[in-house]
């Protein structure tokens, strides 16, 4: 823990002035470090992925190994350790987190460092699932959320071998967003492929709370990906990051609720 001692002062300084001097090594030719870090309230192992950006959409990213990763609230410190099986995947046992507490994620790599800050908001209860019927199949209809949230939906119809053959897979996933940001780009975004499921499908839902800053990050990401090609398209822009110097991606702390049910 001694090696992280000098970061304590930096974190306390952030709480009072939001200033921290750090640097992160940026590759030439616009290849940059990217962090995918969502710490959750779940009582389970936490994961962070760190890799280099790619120049092509379907290109496999190159993982970054050997990064020192530390999560802290300024008093308690939780190191992450790189997986022996997956380079660039950093793991930690479950971490206690609380609403409205400021947190920092500190990265150190080859003498350079970067830091991101986040806090967690409340998450509202999952609303009862709604299904529409189409061609003797069912379509999940997002019931919305009382508070901003991101909800991952995982479908498993492995009990129906016939539909597995028809669909080409026994599972599927999709994500729904309930955000305070109202965007005309979303209203005129290109249509997404509908996922139709048979009765008897097991549905798992996982709902994440979203801060205002996290919503803005997701909005920018969707504009560059899923919403591109709609009627009200926009020029490509830089997706925001909450790392203070050079690292791309996002660090978030999210309250999580989960449930599951079988489609009637």
C-alpha atoms as a PDB file:
ATOM      1  CA  UNK A   1       0.000   0.000   0.000  1.00  0.00           C
ATOM      2  CA  UNK A   2       3.016   2.267   0.544  1.00  0.00           C
ATOM      3  CA  UNK A   3       3.489   2.788  -3.194  1.00  0.00           C
ATOM      4  CA  UNK A   4       0.079   4.504  -3.354  1.00  0.00           C
ATOM      5  CA  UNK A   5       0.698   6.806  -0.393  1.00  0.00           C
ATOM      6  CA  UNK A   6       1.335   9.900  -2.499  1.00  0.00           C
ATOM      7  CA  UNK A   7      -2.083   9.545  -4.166  1.00  0.00           C
ATOM      8  CA  UNK A   8      -3.925  10.167  -0.868  1.00  0.00           C
ATOM      9  CA  UNK A   9      -2.892  13.818  -0.909  1.00  0.00           C
ATOM     10  CA  UNK A  10      -3.918  14.096  -4.558  1.00  0.00           C
ATOM     11  CA  UNK A  11      -7.365  12.683  -3.856  1.00  0.00           C
ATOM     12  CA  UNK A  12      -7.978  14.994  -0.896  1.00  0.00           C
ATOM     13  CA  UNK A  13      -6.872  17.910  -3.054  1.00  0.00           C
ATOM     14  CA  UNK A  14      -9.429  16.828  -5.675  1.00  0.00           C
ATOM     15  CA  UNK A  15     -12.221  16.955  -3.113  1.00  0.00           C
ATOM     16  CA  UNK A  16     -11.446  20.597  -2.343  1.00  0.00           C
ATOM     17  CA  UNK A  17     -10.227  21.983  -5.656  1.00  0.00           C
ATOM     18  CA  UNK A  18     -10.822  19.301  -8.348  1.00  0.00           C
ATOM     19  CA  UNK A  19      -7.245  19.653  -9.552  1.00  0.00           C
ATOM     20  CA  UNK A  20      -4.699  16.890 -10.033  1.00  0.00           C
ATOM     21  CA  UNK A  21      -1.538  16.954 -12.099  1.00  0.00           C
ATOM     22  CA  UNK A  22      -1.120  13.708 -13.985  1.00  0.00           C
ATOM     23  CA  UNK A  23       0.045  12.528 -17.377  1.00  0.00           C
ATOM     24  CA  UNK A  24      -0.715   9.480 -19.500  1.00  0.00           C
ATOM     25  CA  UNK A  25       1.477   8.350 -22.343  1.00  0.00           C
ATOM     26  CA  UNK A  26      -0.322   8.877 -25.639  1.00  0.00           C
ATOM     27  CA  UNK A  27       0.840   6.922 -28.664  1.00  0.00           C
ATOM     28  CA  UNK A  28       1.412   8.693 -31.935  1.00  0.00           C
ATOM     29  CA  UNK A  29      -0.913   7.915 -34.856  1.00  0.00           C
ATOM     30  CA  UNK A  30      -3.864   8.592 -32.534  1.00  0.00           C
ATOM     31  CA  UNK A  31      -3.731   5.214 -30.803  1.00  0.00           C
ATOM     32  CA  UNK A  32      -4.729   5.888 -27.202  1.00  0.00           C
ATOM     33  CA  UNK A  33      -5.392   3.968 -24.017  1.00  0.00           C
ATOM     34  CA  UNK A  34      -9.073   3.144 -23.406  1.00  0.00           C
ATOM     35  CA  UNK A  35     -10.613   2.123 -20.083  1.00  0.00           C
ATOM     36  CA  UNK A  36     -13.930   0.324 -19.625  1.00  0.00           C
ATOM     37  CA  UNK A  37     -14.607   0.608 -15.887  1.00  0.00           C
ATOM     38  CA  UNK A  38     -18.016   0.250 -14.244  1.00  0.00           C
ATOM     39  CA  UNK A  39     -17.799  -0.505 -10.536  1.00  0.00           C
ATOM     40  CA  UNK A  40     -21.140  -1.746  -9.212  1.00  0.00           C
ATOM     41  CA  UNK A  41     -22.923  -2.246  -5.906  1.00  0.00           C
ATOM     42  CA  UNK A  42     -23.062  -6.000  -6.565  1.00  0.00           C
ATOM     43  CA  UNK A  43     -21.442  -8.299  -4.017  1.00  0.00           C
ATOM     44  CA  UNK A  44     -19.236  -9.929  -6.610  1.00  0.00           C
ATOM     45  CA  UNK A  45     -15.887  -9.631  -8.375  1.00  0.00           C
ATOM     46  CA  UNK A  46     -15.376  -6.276 -10.118  1.00  0.00           C
ATOM     47  CA  UNK A  47     -13.774  -6.023 -13.575  1.00  0.00           C
ATOM     48  CA  UNK A  48     -11.951  -3.297 -15.491  1.00  0.00           C
ATOM     49  CA  UNK A  49     -10.672  -3.603 -19.060  1.00  0.00           C
ATOM     50  CA  UNK A  50      -7.791  -1.524 -20.428  1.00  0.00           C
ATOM     51  CA  UNK A  51      -6.757  -1.645 -24.078  1.00  0.00           C
ATOM     52  CA  UNK A  52      -5.557   0.454 -27.012  1.00  0.00           C
ATOM     53  CA  UNK A  53      -8.035   2.101 -29.333  1.00  0.00           C
ATOM     54  CA  UNK A  54      -8.413   0.661 -32.825  1.00  0.00           C
ATOM     55  CA  UNK A  55      -8.684   2.330 -36.193  1.00  0.00           C
ATOM     56  CA  UNK A  56     -11.402  -0.032 -37.462  1.00  0.00           C
ATOM     57  CA  UNK A  57     -14.791  -0.793 -35.910  1.00  0.00           C
ATOM     58  CA  UNK A  58     -14.518  -4.607 -35.927  1.00  0.00           C
ATOM     59  CA  UNK A  59     -10.818  -4.789 -35.148  1.00  0.00           C
ATOM     60  CA  UNK A  60      -9.904  -6.635 -31.945  1.00  0.00           C
ATOM     61  CA  UNK A  61      -8.329  -4.172 -29.489  1.00  0.00           C
ATOM     62  CA  UNK A  62      -4.845  -4.809 -28.145  1.00  0.00           C
ATOM     63  CA  UNK A  63      -4.928  -5.257 -24.352  1.00  0.00           C
ATOM     64  CA  UNK A  64      -2.613  -3.206 -22.146  1.00  0.00           C
ATOM     65  CA  UNK A  65      -0.816  -5.279 -19.524  1.00  0.00           C
ATOM     66  CA  UNK A  66       1.109  -4.197 -16.472  1.00  0.00           C
ATOM     67  CA  UNK A  67      -1.094  -1.285 -15.383  1.00  0.00           C
ATOM     68  CA  UNK A  68      -1.330  -0.533 -11.657  1.00  0.00           C
ATOM     69  CA  UNK A  69      -5.026   0.052 -10.964  1.00  0.00           C
ATOM     70  CA  UNK A  70      -6.377   1.456  -7.696  1.00  0.00           C
ATOM     71  CA  UNK A  71      -9.944   2.326  -6.659  1.00  0.00           C
ATOM     72  CA  UNK A  72     -10.396   4.618  -3.646  1.00  0.00           C
ATOM     73  CA  UNK A  73     -12.792   6.829  -1.730  1.00  0.00           C
ATOM     74  CA  UNK A  74      -9.852   8.723  -0.220  1.00  0.00           C
ATOM     75  CA  UNK A  75      -9.834   6.583   2.926  1.00  0.00           C
ATOM     76  CA  UNK A  76     -10.058   3.007   1.705  1.00  0.00           C
ATOM     77  CA  UNK A  77      -7.941   1.658  -1.140  1.00  0.00           C
ATOM     78  CA  UNK A  78      -8.787  -1.334  -3.348  1.00  0.00           C
ATOM     79  CA  UNK A  79      -6.115  -2.551  -5.789  1.00  0.00           C
ATOM     80  CA  UNK A  80      -7.020  -4.434  -8.959  1.00  0.00           C
ATOM     81  CA  UNK A  81      -4.859  -7.308 -10.186  1.00  0.00           C
ATOM     82  CA  UNK A  82      -4.435  -8.373 -13.796  1.00  0.00           C
ATOM     83  CA  UNK A  83      -5.989 -11.686 -14.779  1.00  0.00           C
ATOM     84  CA  UNK A  84      -3.534 -14.495 -15.491  1.00  0.00           C
ATOM     85  CA  UNK A  85      -5.828 -15.742 -18.254  1.00  0.00           C
ATOM     86  CA  UNK A  86      -6.883 -12.503 -19.994  1.00  0.00           C
ATOM     87  CA  UNK A  87      -4.306  -9.727 -20.519  1.00  0.00           C
ATOM     88  CA  UNK A  88      -5.789  -6.262 -20.007  1.00  0.00           C
ATOM     89  CA  UNK A  89      -8.508  -7.557 -17.649  1.00  0.00           C
ATOM     90  CA  UNK A  90      -8.093  -6.297 -14.085  1.00  0.00           C
ATOM     91  CA  UNK A  91      -9.997  -7.866 -11.181  1.00  0.00           C
ATOM     92  CA  UNK A  92     -10.873  -7.070  -7.584  1.00  0.00           C
ATOM     93  CA  UNK A  93     -13.141  -8.692  -4.991  1.00  0.00           C
ATOM     94  CA  UNK A  94     -16.439  -6.933  -4.268  1.00  0.00           C
ATOM     95  CA  UNK A  95     -16.087  -3.292  -3.187  1.00  0.00           C
ATOM     96  CA  UNK A  96     -18.508  -1.510  -0.810  1.00  0.00           C
ATOM     97  CA  UNK A  97     -19.881   1.647  -2.455  1.00  0.00           C
ATOM     98  CA  UNK A  98     -22.454   4.217  -1.337  1.00  0.00           C
ATOM     99  CA  UNK A  99     -24.669   6.830  -2.988  1.00  0.00           C
ATOM    100  CA  UNK A 100     -23.163  10.327  -3.429  1.00  0.00           C
ATOM    101  CA  UNK A 101     -19.702   9.311  -2.187  1.00  0.00           C
ATOM    102  CA  UNK A 102     -16.858  10.575  -4.431  1.00  0.00           C
ATOM    103  CA  UNK A 103     -14.556   7.872  -5.803  1.00  0.00           C
ATOM    104  CA  UNK A 104     -11.342   7.887  -7.817  1.00  0.00           C
ATOM    105  CA  UNK A 105      -9.823   5.357 -10.202  1.00  0.00           C
ATOM    106  CA  UNK A 106      -6.050   5.758 -10.413  1.00  0.00           C
ATOM    107  CA  UNK A 107      -3.955   4.232 -13.200  1.00  0.00           C
ATOM    108  CA  UNK A 108      -0.174   3.993 -13.241  1.00  0.00           C
ATOM    109  CA  UNK A 109       1.747   2.653 -16.230  1.00  0.00           C
ATOM    110  CA  UNK A 110       5.452   2.872 -17.045  1.00  0.00           C
ATOM    111  CA  UNK A 111       5.956   5.983 -14.911  1.00  0.00           C
ATOM    112  CA  UNK A 112       2.823   7.783 -16.156  1.00  0.00           C
ATOM    113  CA  UNK A 113      -0.530   8.117 -14.437  1.00  0.00           C
ATOM    114  CA  UNK A 114      -4.116   9.185 -14.980  1.00  0.00           C
ATOM    115  CA  UNK A 115      -7.126   9.548 -12.697  1.00  0.00           C
ATOM    116  CA  UNK A 116     -10.896   9.655 -13.139  1.00  0.00           C
ATOM    117  CA  UNK A 117     -13.563  10.629 -10.614  1.00  0.00           C
ATOM    118  CA  UNK A 118     -17.126   9.389 -10.205  1.00  0.00           C
ATOM    119  CA  UNK A 119     -19.991   9.046  -7.743  1.00  0.00           C
ATOM    120  CA  UNK A 120     -23.000   6.763  -7.518  1.00  0.00           C
ATOM    121  CA  UNK A 121     -26.679   7.726  -7.655  1.00  0.00           C
ATOM    122  CA  UNK A 122     -29.766   5.808  -6.558  1.00  0.00           C
ATOM    123  CA  UNK A 123     -31.471   3.271  -8.809  1.00  0.00           C
ATOM    124  CA  UNK A 124     -35.252   2.893  -8.999  1.00  0.00           C
ATOM    125  CA  UNK A 125     -37.007  -0.466  -8.889  1.00  0.00           C
ATOM    126  CA  UNK A 126     -37.403  -2.503 -12.034  1.00  0.00           C
ATOM    127  CA  UNK A 127     -40.905  -2.126 -13.429  1.00  0.00           C
ATOM    128  CA  UNK A 128     -42.918  -5.188 -14.517  1.00  0.00           C
ATOM    129  CA  UNK A 129     -41.936  -6.428 -17.952  1.00  0.00           C
ATOM    130  CA  UNK A 130     -44.236  -5.687 -20.883  1.00  0.00           C
ATOM    131  CA  UNK A 131     -44.498  -7.831 -24.019  1.00  0.00           C
ATOM    132  CA  UNK A 132     -46.094  -7.232 -27.382  1.00  0.00           C
ATOM    133  CA  UNK A 133     -47.117 -10.118 -29.622  1.00  0.00           C
ATOM    134  CA  UNK A 134     -45.886 -10.416 -33.201  1.00  0.00           C
ATOM    135  CA  UNK A 135     -46.102 -13.458 -35.485  1.00  0.00           C
ATOM    136  CA  UNK A 136     -46.824 -15.777 -32.518  1.00  0.00           C
ATOM    137  CA  UNK A 137     -43.641 -14.510 -30.851  1.00  0.00           C
ATOM    138  CA  UNK A 138     -43.072 -11.945 -28.139  1.00  0.00           C
ATOM    139  CA  UNK A 139     -41.270  -8.596 -28.197  1.00  0.00           C
ATOM    140  CA  UNK A 140     -39.981  -6.978 -25.005  1.00  0.00           C
ATOM    141  CA  UNK A 141     -41.297  -3.426 -24.550  1.00  0.00           C
ATOM    142  CA  UNK A 142     -39.223  -1.196 -22.302  1.00  0.00           C
ATOM    143  CA  UNK A 143     -41.420  -0.119 -19.335  1.00  0.00           C
ATOM    144  CA  UNK A 144     -39.170   2.867 -18.640  1.00  0.00           C
ATOM    145  CA  UNK A 145     -37.602   3.960 -15.376  1.00  0.00           C
ATOM    146  CA  UNK A 146     -38.421   6.502 -12.678  1.00  0.00           C
ATOM    147  CA  UNK A 147     -34.733   7.470 -12.485  1.00  0.00           C
ATOM    148  CA  UNK A 148     -32.046   7.605 -15.210  1.00  0.00           C
ATOM    149  CA  UNK A 149     -30.819   4.088 -15.892  1.00  0.00           C
ATOM    150  CA  UNK A 150     -29.300   1.641 -18.341  1.00  0.00           C
ATOM    151  CA  UNK A 151     -30.934  -1.795 -18.450  1.00  0.00           C
ATOM    152  CA  UNK A 152     -29.271  -4.831 -20.019  1.00  0.00           C
ATOM    153  CA  UNK A 153     -31.661  -7.543 -21.192  1.00  0.00           C
ATOM    154  CA  UNK A 154     -30.394 -11.098 -21.697  1.00  0.00           C
ATOM    155  CA  UNK A 155     -32.658 -13.641 -23.408  1.00  0.00           C
ATOM    156  CA  UNK A 156     -32.202 -17.412 -23.161  1.00  0.00           C
ATOM    157  CA  UNK A 157     -34.495 -19.682 -25.178  1.00  0.00           C
ATOM    158  CA  UNK A 158     -32.216 -22.745 -25.056  1.00  0.00           C
ATOM    159  CA  UNK A 159     -35.251 -24.803 -23.993  1.00  0.00           C
ATOM    160  CA  UNK A 160     -36.539 -24.438 -27.582  1.00  0.00           C
ATOM    161  CA  UNK A 161     -34.184 -26.296 -29.911  1.00  0.00           C
ATOM    162  CA  UNK A 162     -36.386 -25.405 -32.883  1.00  0.00           C
ATOM    163  CA  UNK A 163     -36.083 -21.653 -32.243  1.00  0.00           C
ATOM    164  CA  UNK A 164     -32.351 -21.976 -31.575  1.00  0.00           C
ATOM    165  CA  UNK A 165     -31.969 -23.450 -35.073  1.00  0.00           C
ATOM    166  CA  UNK A 166     -34.227 -20.788 -36.596  1.00  0.00           C
ATOM    167  CA  UNK A 167     -32.496 -17.839 -34.918  1.00  0.00           C
ATOM    168  CA  UNK A 168     -28.985 -19.257 -35.245  1.00  0.00           C
ATOM    169  CA  UNK A 169     -28.366 -18.877 -31.518  1.00  0.00           C
ATOM    170  CA  UNK A 170     -30.033 -19.765 -28.217  1.00  0.00           C
ATOM    171  CA  UNK A 171     -29.400 -16.357 -26.642  1.00  0.00           C
ATOM    172  CA  UNK A 172     -29.514 -12.637 -27.410  1.00  0.00           C
ATOM    173  CA  UNK A 173     -28.948  -9.363 -25.595  1.00  0.00           C
ATOM    174  CA  UNK A 174     -30.050  -5.758 -25.930  1.00  0.00           C
ATOM    175  CA  UNK A 175     -29.765  -2.565 -23.891  1.00  0.00           C
ATOM    176  CA  UNK A 176     -32.363   0.090 -23.061  1.00  0.00           C
ATOM    177  CA  UNK A 177     -31.647   3.595 -21.776  1.00  0.00           C
ATOM    178  CA  UNK A 178     -33.852   5.875 -19.689  1.00  0.00           C
ATOM    179  CA  UNK A 179     -32.106   9.238 -19.676  1.00  0.00           C
ATOM    180  CA  UNK A 180     -32.986  12.797 -18.719  1.00  0.00           C
ATOM    181  CA  UNK A 181     -31.327  14.004 -21.901  1.00  0.00           C
ATOM    182  CA  UNK A 182     -34.014  14.388 -24.578  1.00  0.00           C
ATOM    183  CA  UNK A 183     -32.391  14.316 -27.991  1.00  0.00           C
ATOM    184  CA  UNK A 184     -34.085  14.756 -31.367  1.00  0.00           C
ATOM    185  CA  UNK A 185     -31.289  12.636 -32.838  1.00  0.00           C
ATOM    186  CA  UNK A 186     -32.627   9.682 -30.853  1.00  0.00           C
ATOM    187  CA  UNK A 187     -36.168  10.265 -32.103  1.00  0.00           C
ATOM    188  CA  UNK A 188     -35.014  10.032 -35.736  1.00  0.00           C
ATOM    189  CA  UNK A 189     -32.296   7.406 -35.262  1.00  0.00           C
ATOM    190  CA  UNK A 190     -32.198   4.482 -37.732  1.00  0.00           C
ATOM    191  CA  UNK A 191     -34.341   1.491 -36.811  1.00  0.00           C
ATOM    192  CA  UNK A 192     -32.698  -1.321 -34.862  1.00  0.00           C
ATOM    193  CA  UNK A 193     -33.289  -4.990 -35.585  1.00  0.00           C
ATOM    194  CA  UNK A 194     -36.089  -6.284 -33.385  1.00  0.00           C
ATOM    195  CA  UNK A 195     -35.443  -9.307 -31.183  1.00  0.00           C
ATOM    196  CA  UNK A 196     -38.471 -11.582 -31.191  1.00  0.00           C
ATOM    197  CA  UNK A 197     -38.534 -14.360 -28.615  1.00  0.00           C
ATOM    198  CA  UNK A 198     -40.662 -17.474 -28.071  1.00  0.00           C
ATOM    199  CA  UNK A 199     -42.804 -18.112 -25.029  1.00  0.00           C
ATOM    200  CA  UNK A 200     -40.840 -19.917 -22.348  1.00  0.00           C
ATOM    201  CA  UNK A 201     -37.764 -17.727 -22.847  1.00  0.00           C
ATOM    202  CA  UNK A 202     -35.934 -16.892 -19.622  1.00  0.00           C
ATOM    203  CA  UNK A 203     -35.259 -13.158 -19.396  1.00  0.00           C
ATOM    204  CA  UNK A 204     -32.586 -11.674 -17.139  1.00  0.00           C
ATOM    205  CA  UNK A 205     -32.634  -7.917 -16.496  1.00  0.00           C
ATOM    206  CA  UNK A 206     -29.791  -5.888 -15.002  1.00  0.00           C
ATOM    207  CA  UNK A 207     -30.419  -2.207 -14.289  1.00  0.00           C
ATOM    208  CA  UNK A 208     -27.634   0.351 -13.686  1.00  0.00           C
ATOM    209  CA  UNK A 209     -28.058   3.821 -12.193  1.00  0.00           C
ATOM    210  CA  UNK A 210     -26.714   6.680 -14.335  1.00  0.00           C
ATOM    211  CA  UNK A 211     -25.310  10.018 -13.224  1.00  0.00           C
ATOM    212  CA  UNK A 212     -25.824  13.077 -15.402  1.00  0.00           C
ATOM    213  CA  UNK A 213     -22.215  12.879 -16.607  1.00  0.00           C
ATOM    214  CA  UNK A 214     -22.521   9.194 -17.461  1.00  0.00           C
ATOM    215  CA  UNK A 215     -25.676   9.948 -19.453  1.00  0.00           C
ATOM    216  CA  UNK A 216     -23.785  12.525 -21.514  1.00  0.00           C
ATOM    217  CA  UNK A 217     -21.038   9.998 -22.225  1.00  0.00           C
ATOM    218  CA  UNK A 218     -23.589   7.394 -23.363  1.00  0.00           C
ATOM    219  CA  UNK A 219     -25.391   9.961 -25.518  1.00  0.00           C
ATOM    220  CA  UNK A 220     -22.131  10.862 -27.278  1.00  0.00           C
ATOM    221  CA  UNK A 221     -21.267   7.195 -27.728  1.00  0.00           C
ATOM    222  CA  UNK A 222     -24.675   6.418 -29.234  1.00  0.00           C
ATOM    223  CA  UNK A 223     -24.411   9.366 -31.624  1.00  0.00           C
ATOM    224  CA  UNK A 224     -21.156   7.898 -32.923  1.00  0.00           C
ATOM    225  CA  UNK A 225     -22.535   4.348 -33.165  1.00  0.00           C
ATOM    226  CA  UNK A 226     -26.205   3.286 -32.965  1.00  0.00           C
ATOM    227  CA  UNK A 227     -27.765   6.667 -33.815  1.00  0.00           C
ATOM    228  CA  UNK A 228     -25.489   7.376 -36.782  1.00  0.00           C
ATOM    229  CA  UNK A 229     -27.274   7.272 -40.111  1.00  0.00           C
ATOM    230  CA  UNK A 230     -30.533   8.757 -38.879  1.00  0.00           C
ATOM    231  CA  UNK A 231     -32.430  11.704 -40.330  1.00  0.00           C
ATOM    232  CA  UNK A 232     -30.725  14.205 -38.013  1.00  0.00           C
ATOM    233  CA  UNK A 233     -27.141  13.030 -38.260  1.00  0.00           C
ATOM    234  CA  UNK A 234     -24.218  15.022 -36.882  1.00  0.00           C
ATOM    235  CA  UNK A 235     -20.536  15.393 -37.600  1.00  0.00           C
ATOM    236  CA  UNK A 236     -18.162  12.968 -35.900  1.00  0.00           C
ATOM    237  CA  UNK A 237     -16.930  14.348 -32.580  1.00  0.00           C
ATOM    238  CA  UNK A 238     -14.793  13.306 -29.678  1.00  0.00           C
ATOM    239  CA  UNK A 239     -16.590  11.126 -27.158  1.00  0.00           C
ATOM    240  CA  UNK A 240     -16.075  12.647 -23.682  1.00  0.00           C
ATOM    241  CA  UNK A 241     -13.954  11.019 -20.999  1.00  0.00           C
ATOM    242  CA  UNK A 242     -13.738  11.642 -17.267  1.00  0.00           C
ATOM    243  CA  UNK A 243     -10.022  10.835 -17.107  1.00  0.00           C
ATOM    244  CA  UNK A 244      -8.054  14.007 -16.517  1.00  0.00           C
ATOM    245  CA  UNK A 245      -5.237  13.548 -19.007  1.00  0.00           C
ATOM    246  CA  UNK A 246      -5.442  11.542 -22.182  1.00  0.00           C
ATOM    247  CA  UNK A 247      -7.048   8.200 -21.361  1.00  0.00           C
ATOM    248  CA  UNK A 248     -10.287   7.540 -23.235  1.00  0.00           C
ATOM    249  CA  UNK A 249     -13.313   5.602 -22.040  1.00  0.00           C
ATOM    250  CA  UNK A 250     -15.314   6.094 -18.867  1.00  0.00           C
ATOM    251  CA  UNK A 251     -15.142   5.311 -15.159  1.00  0.00           C
ATOM    252  CA  UNK A 252     -18.518   4.911 -13.462  1.00  0.00           C
ATOM    253  CA  UNK A 253     -19.888   3.686 -10.147  1.00  0.00           C
ATOM    254  CA  UNK A 254     -23.395   2.265 -10.510  1.00  0.00           C
ATOM    255  CA  UNK A 255     -26.141   1.009  -8.258  1.00  0.00           C
ATOM    256  CA  UNK A 256     -27.456  -2.249  -9.733  1.00  0.00           C
ATOM    257  CA  UNK A 257     -30.715  -4.180  -9.469  1.00  0.00           C
ATOM    258  CA  UNK A 258     -31.435  -7.510 -11.156  1.00  0.00           C
ATOM    259  CA  UNK A 259     -34.369  -9.814 -11.743  1.00  0.00           C
ATOM    260  CA  UNK A 260     -35.385 -12.706 -13.975  1.00  0.00           C
ATOM    261  CA  UNK A 261     -38.602 -14.247 -15.248  1.00  0.00           C
ATOM    262  CA  UNK A 262     -39.975 -16.630 -17.841  1.00  0.00           C
ATOM    263  CA  UNK A 263     -41.963 -15.152 -20.726  1.00  0.00           C
ATOM    264  CA  UNK A 264     -45.595 -16.346 -20.498  1.00  0.00           C
END
